[in-house]
Amino acid sequence: MSGESDKTESKVEAAKRGSRHLRGTIEETLRSDAAGFGESDGGLLKFHGIYQQDDRDVRQERRKAGLGEKTMFMVRLAIPGGGLSADQYLKLDELADRHEFQSLRVTTRQGLQFHGVLKGNLKETVGSVNKALLTTISACGDVERNVMTCPAPLGDRDHVRLHALAGEIARDLRPASRAYYEIWLDEEKVVSTENEEPFYGEQYLPRKFKTGIALASDNCIDVYSYDCGLVGITDGPEIRGFNLVVAGGLGLTHNKPDTFAALAQTVGFIQAENAVQAVRAVCSVFRDYGNRVDRRHARLKYLLDQWGLEKFREEYVRRIPFELAPAVELPRPGFEDHLGPHRQSDGRMFYGIYIENGRIIDRDNCRMKSALRTIMREHRPRIRLTPHQNMLLLDLTDAQVKGIEATLRDHGVRLAQELSAARRYSMACPALPTCGLSMAESERIMPSVVDRFEEELERLGLRDAPITLRMTGCPNGCSRPYTADIAFVGRRPDVYHVYVGGGLPGTRMADLYAADVATGDIVSVLRPLLEAWAAWGGGGESLGDFYQRVVARSTVRRTITGKEEATGALVQLGIERMSG
Ligand code: SRM
């Protein structure tokens, strides 16, 4: 299927092919005394929603003591559209206490993660997740990942349809192999594994494949960052159809210019009833033509780069039994984080809680985990996790909203509507100590970086000006840094590349603004730009828009009466050199 010869396929491809549809020797290793899994089973575990990691905080110390790594696991749930019930949440909350990190973490794709799961607890954890009618299957691995959609429960037909569709796509592209159920849920073993995966085949996809569904008016899911996106076009309360966008992706490798982040491109318009088939067909092009030799290039964006949009469209059209119409022209989308209190169209309320970097944990000054547990027990709301690592509670009365706010305050949790824009829109990936790819801190230092920005923005009168700050510990793009107004991307311990010029609507890539900046200099390196933004834009436009309009487009020298000082400041401070 890959179109590549066996001689050149990557090691991961060989491991998948020899795995009997994701079984490998996972079951044997689980039963053994081994601390962890070997390389090829480690790769297969990802399809089951499990990453083998080690505690990097103690890595050196253990090495010096002649000990091996402290092996532990991250377990990720795939939750289409981020929807779960209060009972399900309470079960997960309880499970989290059994693991080293005693936390739950909302991910940037509306999933949830446990960190610090020990090998001996893996089976019980996965089993308990399934008992709660949730799953970890295909949360990771070379398959369709968690399908995202706007979490807002406005009660309108269009939003209901989006959530139903996210579930349908997830089910349609879930691996068919029974391996997961045999290993984790003790189901009877199938007699023959031949032809067990009619869609994926024995090698699955060349790498991960991500899908998101947005409405044209609100890109809160960052739809242009994924392999496949459906942008909903409404006709009154109904979704008429979708613009199909393909081949976005944010991962790149420092100093390897042949790797890049890219926004998805628009292929055409499809009728709503064809949406599941439309996504499946995009996925099948990737399955059949994606790179299986070099995993660094194994994303749909590299295939599109090689083919061009026309060739992709021709191949795509050959695979679909429905019409691909010309795309509908769309204005720039809006962005809503949906936090705070909102009225649903059925008259009830929903309420968005800000969770700093998605980490649900009890700390001295903010007992988020206890607050949420209390709220779930008392109010039993439906839940939607958001693509910005936050949580919405649905179907509430006005009195319940008041009660929820009181509980949050009692536990030291700040309400979203009281936060600065900089904090409310910020995101960071987990990075150290769990992520094996991380080169620098992210989640652990982001709160203090935001503190410093808040001070600076307050000083400039920009406290509520629209700005999104994102941080990652490496260039893989997990908190979607390249679509942010400002992003810090880890290079090595305490050093980051600084990117500027994206924005919340998610339709633009940021530029590399300053390379190799020490953590301590992160604010000072941006101060001239922030000052110019305050003087020129007055914070009325987002920082990214200001940067694109004034700085990147080389309009620095444009003289606007009364703004010469700011112009001078920009030129003087070297911002001019970034133009063009
Ligand atoms: Fe990611 C790998 C965490 C969203 C691009 N990502 C990883 C791993 C699993 C590290 C590893 O492979 O060993 C990280 C685990 C850290 C930990 O300790 O938990 C990790 N990624 C995350 C999460 C948890 C970040 C977060 O702050 O929430 C997100 C989980 C989402 C989910 O529920 O599925 C997460 N990762 C993303 C996104 C953003 C998105 O999809 O919305 C991206 C950029 C979009 C894209 O895919 O292009 C992203 N993660 C990557 C990549 C780069 C892929 C590439 O094309 O090169 C890697 C590296 C890899 O896969 O080899 C990666």
mmCIF file of C-alpha atoms and ligand atoms in Angstrom, residues 46 51-53 74 76-77 105-113 115 139 145-146 148 207-208 210 221 225-227 248-252 295-296 299 301-302 357 389 428-431 434-437 476-480, ligand 1:
data_model
loop_
_atom_site.group_PDB
_atom_site.id
_atom_site.type_symbol
_atom_site.label_atom_id
_atom_site.label_comp_id
_atom_site.label_asym_id
_atom_site.label_seq_id
_atom_site.Cartn_x
_atom_site.Cartn_y
_atom_site.Cartn_z
ATOM 1 C CA LYS A 46 0.941 4.383 21.212
ATOM 2 C CA TYR A 51 3.475 6.477 25.794
ATOM 3 C CA GLN A 52 6.449 5.044 27.607
ATOM 4 C CA GLN A 53 8.285 7.919 29.317
ATOM 5 C CA MET A 74 1.448 8.665 29.919
ATOM 6 C CA ARG A 76 -4.150 9.530 26.765
ATOM 7 C CA LEU A 77 -7.891 9.386 26.186
ATOM 8 C CA ARG A 105 -4.417 17.117 31.960
ATOM 9 C CA VAL A 106 -6.698 18.558 29.311
ATOM 10 C CA THR A 107 -4.884 18.459 25.990
ATOM 11 C CA THR A 108 -4.845 20.873 23.076
ATOM 12 C CA ARG A 109 -6.966 18.346 21.123
ATOM 13 C CA GLN A 110 -9.773 18.067 23.684
ATOM 14 C CA GLY A 111 -8.348 14.864 25.145
ATOM 15 C CA LEU A 112 -7.248 14.002 28.673
ATOM 16 C CA GLN A 113 -3.972 12.550 29.909
ATOM 17 C CA HIS A 115 0.979 11.190 33.673
ATOM 18 C CA ALA A 139 -5.487 8.622 21.100
ATOM 19 C CA ARG A 145 -6.311 10.934 16.212
ATOM 20 C CA ASN A 146 -8.918 12.524 18.430
ATOM 21 C CA MET A 148 -11.907 17.929 17.335
ATOM 22 C CA ARG A 207 2.126 8.597 10.673
ATOM 23 C CA LYS A 208 -0.514 10.421 12.685
ATOM 24 C CA LYS A 210 -5.574 14.731 12.554
ATOM 25 C CA ILE A 221 -10.248 24.655 17.108
ATOM 26 C CA SER A 225 -3.396 23.311 11.673
ATOM 27 C CA TYR A 226 -4.495 19.752 10.878
ATOM 28 C CA ASP A 227 -4.163 17.147 8.161
ATOM 29 C CA GLY A 248 -1.946 21.523 7.752
ATOM 30 C CA GLY A 249 0.593 20.476 10.362
ATOM 31 C CA LEU A 250 2.856 22.231 12.801
ATOM 32 C CA GLY A 251 5.755 19.899 13.571
ATOM 33 C CA LEU A 252 9.228 20.920 12.437
ATOM 34 C CA ARG A 295 9.133 9.645 9.402
ATOM 35 C CA ARG A 296 10.242 13.243 9.528
ATOM 36 C CA ARG A 299 2.749 13.942 7.145
ATOM 37 C CA LYS A 301 1.698 18.411 4.272
ATOM 38 C CA TYR A 302 4.888 16.996 2.739
ATOM 39 C CA ASN A 357 -2.179 24.854 30.706
ATOM 40 C CA GLN A 389 -7.006 23.143 27.392
ATOM 41 C CA ALA A 428 1.883 25.534 27.006
ATOM 42 C CA CYS A 429 2.688 21.885 26.326
ATOM 43 C CA PRO A 430 3.684 19.520 29.188
ATOM 44 C CA ALA A 431 7.412 19.337 28.273
ATOM 45 C CA THR A 434 7.522 13.782 31.206
ATOM 46 C CA CYS A 435 8.025 14.492 27.512
ATOM 47 C CA GLY A 436 10.955 12.654 25.978
ATOM 48 C CA LEU A 437 11.276 15.199 23.144
ATOM 49 C CA ASN A 476 6.998 19.926 17.350
ATOM 50 C CA GLY A 477 4.158 22.389 17.794
ATOM 51 C CA CYS A 478 2.066 20.684 20.499
ATOM 52 C CA SER A 479 0.543 23.905 21.877
ATOM 53 C CA ARG A 480 0.206 25.234 18.299
HETATM 54 FE FE1 SRM B 1 2.116 16.582 20.456
HETATM 55 C C1 SRM B 1 4.638 14.344 20.191
HETATM 56 C C2 SRM B 1 2.016 16.160 23.764
HETATM 57 C C3 SRM B 1 -0.877 18.131 20.521
HETATM 58 C C4 SRM B 1 2.688 17.739 17.293
HETATM 59 N N1 SRM B 1 3.121 15.408 21.764
HETATM 60 C C5 SRM B 1 4.123 14.517 21.435
HETATM 61 C C6 SRM B 1 4.518 13.688 22.664
HETATM 62 C C7 SRM B 1 3.664 12.473 22.679
HETATM 63 C C8 SRM B 1 6.017 13.354 22.798
HETATM 64 C C9 SRM B 1 6.500 12.052 22.232
HETATM 65 O O1 SRM B 1 6.214 11.751 21.057
HETATM 66 O O2 SRM B 1 7.189 11.355 22.954
HETATM 67 C C10 SRM B 1 4.095 14.684 23.792
HETATM 68 C C11 SRM B 1 3.764 14.051 25.138
HETATM 69 C C12 SRM B 1 4.086 15.001 26.254
HETATM 70 C C13 SRM B 1 3.576 14.589 27.564
HETATM 71 O O3 SRM B 1 4.396 14.303 28.466
HETATM 72 O O4 SRM B 1 2.360 14.560 27.774
HETATM 73 C C14 SRM B 1 3.001 15.460 23.088
HETATM 74 N N2 SRM B 1 0.772 16.947 21.855
HETATM 75 C C15 SRM B 1 0.945 16.779 23.193
HETATM 76 C C16 SRM B 1 -0.191 17.403 23.979
HETATM 77 C C17 SRM B 1 -0.527 16.646 25.249
HETATM 78 C C18 SRM B 1 0.177 18.872 24.269
HETATM 79 C C19 SRM B 1 -0.754 19.649 25.133
HETATM 80 O O5 SRM B 1 -0.279 20.659 25.642
HETATM 81 O O6 SRM B 1 -1.920 19.331 25.287
HETATM 82 C C20 SRM B 1 -1.286 17.393 22.903
HETATM 83 C C21 SRM B 1 -2.075 16.116 22.869
HETATM 84 C C22 SRM B 1 -3.256 16.234 21.961
HETATM 85 C C23 SRM B 1 -4.173 15.039 21.946
HETATM 86 O O7 SRM B 1 -5.042 14.933 22.805
HETATM 87 O O8 SRM B 1 -4.048 14.226 21.028
HETATM 88 C C24 SRM B 1 -0.435 17.490 21.641
HETATM 89 N N3 SRM B 1 1.059 17.679 19.116
HETATM 90 C C25 SRM B 1 -0.097 18.337 19.389
HETATM 91 C C26 SRM B 1 -0.364 19.306 18.358
HETATM 92 C C27 SRM B 1 -1.498 20.316 18.340
HETATM 93 C C28 SRM B 1 -2.768 19.733 17.827
HETATM 94 O O9 SRM B 1 -2.800 18.662 17.254
HETATM 95 O O10 SRM B 1 -3.782 20.407 17.993
HETATM 96 C C29 SRM B 1 0.654 19.204 17.432
HETATM 97 C C30 SRM B 1 0.834 20.065 16.152
HETATM 98 C C31 SRM B 1 -0.085 19.681 15.058
HETATM 99 C C32 SRM B 1 0.511 18.592 14.212
HETATM 100 O O11 SRM B 1 0.330 17.423 14.523
HETATM 101 O O12 SRM B 1 1.200 18.921 13.248
HETATM 102 C C33 SRM B 1 1.539 18.170 17.911
HETATM 103 N N4 SRM B 1 3.404 16.093 18.979
HETATM 104 C C34 SRM B 1 3.513 16.738 17.773
HETATM 105 C C35 SRM B 1 4.644 16.193 17.058
HETATM 106 C C36 SRM B 1 5.131 16.648 15.666
HETATM 107 C C37 SRM B 1 4.525 15.855 14.578
HETATM 108 C C38 SRM B 1 5.162 16.157 13.249
HETATM 109 O O13 SRM B 1 4.461 16.290 12.271
HETATM 110 O O14 SRM B 1 6.382 16.225 13.172
HETATM 111 C C39 SRM B 1 5.219 15.220 17.892
HETATM 112 C C40 SRM B 1 6.457 14.348 17.596
HETATM 113 C C41 SRM B 1 6.089 13.059 16.960
HETATM 114 O O15 SRM B 1 4.928 12.740 16.762
HETATM 115 O O16 SRM B 1 7.025 12.353 16.626
HETATM 116 C C42 SRM B 1 4.422 15.182 19.088
#
